[in-house]
């Protein structure tokens, strides 16, 4: 009789902060399908995400650069400045491809960014790297 080894999987939290409901829903489905051990928390704007971050201490935040109430850079600055969120990685999604937007993203602690519309495989690859 073989002893069955119990595999334990660590559940990590990913926060998805995106103001467009269709994009947010698509991101949630894609992440859930590709990473079944991930717990997803959704926020419809930057301020809603900000209010939940300390309680959730997510491993990854996927954030739209331009959102109502609190834009992506302000949310990234908060993540970067708080010790409880020191291990949180940030993936920014944006349609803004300007040099200024890229500079702002990296100055505020962005780990990676993808431009919209993004390729699903590229998103999964980025999330895989950031969760590793």
mmCIF file of C-alpha atoms in Angstrom:
data_model
loop_
_atom_site.group_PDB
_atom_site.id
_atom_site.type_symbol
_atom_site.label_atom_id
_atom_site.label_comp_id
_atom_site.label_asym_id
_atom_site.label_seq_id
_atom_site.Cartn_x
_atom_site.Cartn_y
_atom_site.Cartn_z
ATOM 1 C CA UNK A 1 0.000 0.000 0.000
ATOM 2 C CA UNK A 2 1.410 3.347 -1.009
ATOM 3 C CA UNK A 3 1.131 6.271 1.312
ATOM 4 C CA UNK A 4 -0.526 9.137 -0.458
ATOM 5 C CA UNK A 5 1.424 12.322 -0.273
ATOM 6 C CA UNK A 6 -0.781 15.300 0.270
ATOM 7 C CA UNK A 7 0.122 18.159 -2.030
ATOM 8 C CA UNK A 8 -0.444 21.578 -0.559
ATOM 9 C CA UNK A 9 -0.930 24.514 -2.829
ATOM 10 C CA UNK A 10 -0.485 28.023 -1.610
ATOM 11 C CA UNK A 11 -3.389 30.258 -2.471
ATOM 12 C CA UNK A 12 -2.296 33.732 -3.452
ATOM 13 C CA UNK A 13 -4.422 36.800 -3.980
ATOM 14 C CA UNK A 14 -4.538 38.864 -7.143
ATOM 15 C CA UNK A 15 -6.346 42.206 -7.134
ATOM 16 C CA UNK A 16 -7.748 43.346 -10.471
ATOM 17 C CA UNK A 17 -8.443 47.094 -10.524
ATOM 18 C CA UNK A 18 -10.117 48.002 -13.809
ATOM 19 C CA UNK A 19 -12.944 50.475 -14.354
ATOM 20 C CA UNK A 20 -14.278 48.905 -17.560
ATOM 21 C CA UNK A 21 -16.597 46.043 -16.496
ATOM 22 C CA UNK A 22 -16.080 44.035 -19.691
ATOM 23 C CA UNK A 23 -12.287 44.203 -19.442
ATOM 24 C CA UNK A 24 -12.418 43.465 -15.704
ATOM 25 C CA UNK A 25 -14.620 40.424 -16.302
ATOM 26 C CA UNK A 26 -12.385 39.143 -19.084
ATOM 27 C CA UNK A 27 -9.279 39.575 -16.899
ATOM 28 C CA UNK A 28 -10.926 37.693 -14.042
ATOM 29 C CA UNK A 29 -11.938 34.806 -16.293
ATOM 30 C CA UNK A 30 -8.502 34.596 -17.872
ATOM 31 C CA UNK A 31 -6.639 34.664 -14.551
ATOM 32 C CA UNK A 32 -9.064 32.207 -12.930
ATOM 33 C CA UNK A 33 -8.782 29.761 -15.832
ATOM 34 C CA UNK A 34 -4.983 30.008 -16.068
ATOM 35 C CA UNK A 35 -4.246 30.063 -12.324
ATOM 36 C CA UNK A 36 -6.819 27.961 -10.436
ATOM 37 C CA UNK A 37 -5.090 28.456 -7.062
ATOM 38 C CA UNK A 38 -5.402 32.235 -7.232
ATOM 39 C CA UNK A 39 -8.020 34.110 -5.246
ATOM 40 C CA UNK A 40 -9.225 37.127 -7.221
ATOM 41 C CA UNK A 41 -10.456 40.363 -5.710
ATOM 42 C CA UNK A 42 -12.056 42.825 -8.113
ATOM 43 C CA UNK A 43 -12.176 46.601 -7.816
ATOM 44 C CA UNK A 44 -13.940 48.972 -10.169
ATOM 45 C CA UNK A 45 -11.632 51.907 -9.465
ATOM 46 C CA UNK A 46 -8.332 52.760 -7.813
ATOM 47 C CA UNK A 47 -9.863 53.984 -4.571
ATOM 48 C CA UNK A 48 -11.832 50.765 -4.072
ATOM 49 C CA UNK A 49 -8.624 48.766 -4.631
ATOM 50 C CA UNK A 50 -6.692 51.035 -2.256
ATOM 51 C CA UNK A 51 -9.216 50.413 0.539
ATOM 52 C CA UNK A 52 -8.732 46.616 0.275
ATOM 53 C CA UNK A 53 -4.995 46.266 -0.277
ATOM 54 C CA UNK A 54 -3.831 46.190 3.336
ATOM 55 C CA UNK A 55 -6.413 43.577 4.308
ATOM 56 C CA UNK A 56 -5.684 41.396 1.292
ATOM 57 C CA UNK A 57 -1.891 41.819 1.019
ATOM 58 C CA UNK A 58 -2.029 40.521 -2.560
ATOM 59 C CA UNK A 59 0.894 38.974 -4.374
ATOM 60 C CA UNK A 60 -0.098 40.830 -7.551
ATOM 61 C CA UNK A 61 -2.188 43.844 -8.502
ATOM 62 C CA UNK A 62 -3.319 44.174 -12.112
ATOM 63 C CA UNK A 63 -4.242 47.812 -12.509
ATOM 64 C CA UNK A 64 -5.500 50.067 -15.273
ATOM 65 C CA UNK A 65 -3.326 53.166 -15.600
ATOM 66 C CA UNK A 66 -6.257 55.576 -15.971
ATOM 67 C CA UNK A 67 -9.213 55.015 -13.624
ATOM 68 C CA UNK A 68 -11.715 57.204 -11.796
ATOM 69 C CA UNK A 69 -11.268 58.249 -8.166
ATOM 70 C CA UNK A 70 -7.614 57.126 -7.950
ATOM 71 C CA UNK A 71 -5.421 56.537 -10.971
ATOM 72 C CA UNK A 72 -2.937 53.713 -11.326
ATOM 73 C CA UNK A 73 0.193 55.741 -10.450
ATOM 74 C CA UNK A 74 -1.262 56.850 -7.106
ATOM 75 C CA UNK A 75 -2.206 53.260 -6.304
ATOM 76 C CA UNK A 76 1.298 52.109 -7.276
ATOM 77 C CA UNK A 77 2.876 54.767 -5.015
ATOM 78 C CA UNK A 78 0.771 53.518 -2.109
ATOM 79 C CA UNK A 79 1.812 49.910 -2.736
ATOM 80 C CA UNK A 80 5.463 50.892 -3.034
ATOM 81 C CA UNK A 81 5.398 52.950 0.176
ATOM 82 C CA UNK A 82 3.691 50.478 2.508
ATOM 83 C CA UNK A 83 5.816 47.816 4.269
ATOM 84 C CA UNK A 84 2.941 45.308 4.394
ATOM 85 C CA UNK A 85 2.822 45.400 0.584
ATOM 86 C CA UNK A 86 6.571 45.104 0.016
ATOM 87 C CA UNK A 87 6.214 41.803 -1.854
ATOM 88 C CA UNK A 88 3.263 42.949 -3.980
ATOM 89 C CA UNK A 89 4.022 43.121 -7.692
ATOM 90 C CA UNK A 90 2.155 45.443 -10.063
ATOM 91 C CA UNK A 91 1.121 44.791 -13.656
ATOM 92 C CA UNK A 92 -0.229 47.913 -15.348
ATOM 93 C CA UNK A 93 -2.555 47.725 -18.338
ATOM 94 C CA UNK A 94 -2.847 50.847 -20.443
ATOM 95 C CA UNK A 95 -3.799 52.165 -23.841
ATOM 96 C CA UNK A 96 -1.415 55.073 -23.224
ATOM 97 C CA UNK A 97 1.852 54.236 -24.982
ATOM 98 C CA UNK A 98 3.535 57.592 -24.481
ATOM 99 C CA UNK A 99 7.053 57.855 -23.081
ATOM 100 C CA UNK A 100 5.636 59.925 -20.206
ATOM 101 C CA UNK A 101 3.209 57.131 -19.244
ATOM 102 C CA UNK A 102 6.010 54.531 -19.286
ATOM 103 C CA UNK A 103 8.236 56.780 -17.164
ATOM 104 C CA UNK A 104 5.450 57.384 -14.641
ATOM 105 C CA UNK A 105 4.691 53.661 -14.416
ATOM 106 C CA UNK A 106 8.262 52.699 -13.636
ATOM 107 C CA UNK A 107 8.835 55.643 -11.272
ATOM 108 C CA UNK A 108 5.850 54.494 -9.235
ATOM 109 C CA UNK A 109 6.888 50.886 -8.790
ATOM 110 C CA UNK A 110 5.332 49.100 -11.752
ATOM 111 C CA UNK A 111 6.790 45.617 -12.192
ATOM 112 C CA UNK A 112 5.552 45.205 -15.781
ATOM 113 C CA UNK A 113 3.095 46.813 -18.144
ATOM 114 C CA UNK A 114 1.089 45.716 -21.148
ATOM 115 C CA UNK A 115 -0.623 47.901 -23.687
ATOM 116 C CA UNK A 116 -4.297 47.557 -24.500
ATOM 117 C CA UNK A 117 -5.543 45.730 -26.357
ATOM 118 C CA UNK A 118 -3.338 43.029 -24.911
ATOM 119 C CA UNK A 119 -2.725 39.487 -26.070
ATOM 120 C CA UNK A 120 -4.116 36.858 -23.661
ATOM 121 C CA UNK A 121 -0.987 34.695 -23.902
ATOM 122 C CA UNK A 122 1.207 37.698 -23.149
ATOM 123 C CA UNK A 123 -0.906 38.527 -20.109
ATOM 124 C CA UNK A 124 -0.681 34.943 -18.812
ATOM 125 C CA UNK A 125 3.107 35.003 -19.329
ATOM 126 C CA UNK A 126 3.404 38.265 -17.399
ATOM 127 C CA UNK A 127 1.244 36.998 -14.549
ATOM 128 C CA UNK A 128 3.254 33.758 -14.422
ATOM 129 C CA UNK A 129 6.521 35.735 -14.075
ATOM 130 C CA UNK A 130 5.098 38.052 -11.460
ATOM 131 C CA UNK A 131 3.631 35.275 -9.321
ATOM 132 C CA UNK A 132 6.875 33.231 -9.380
#
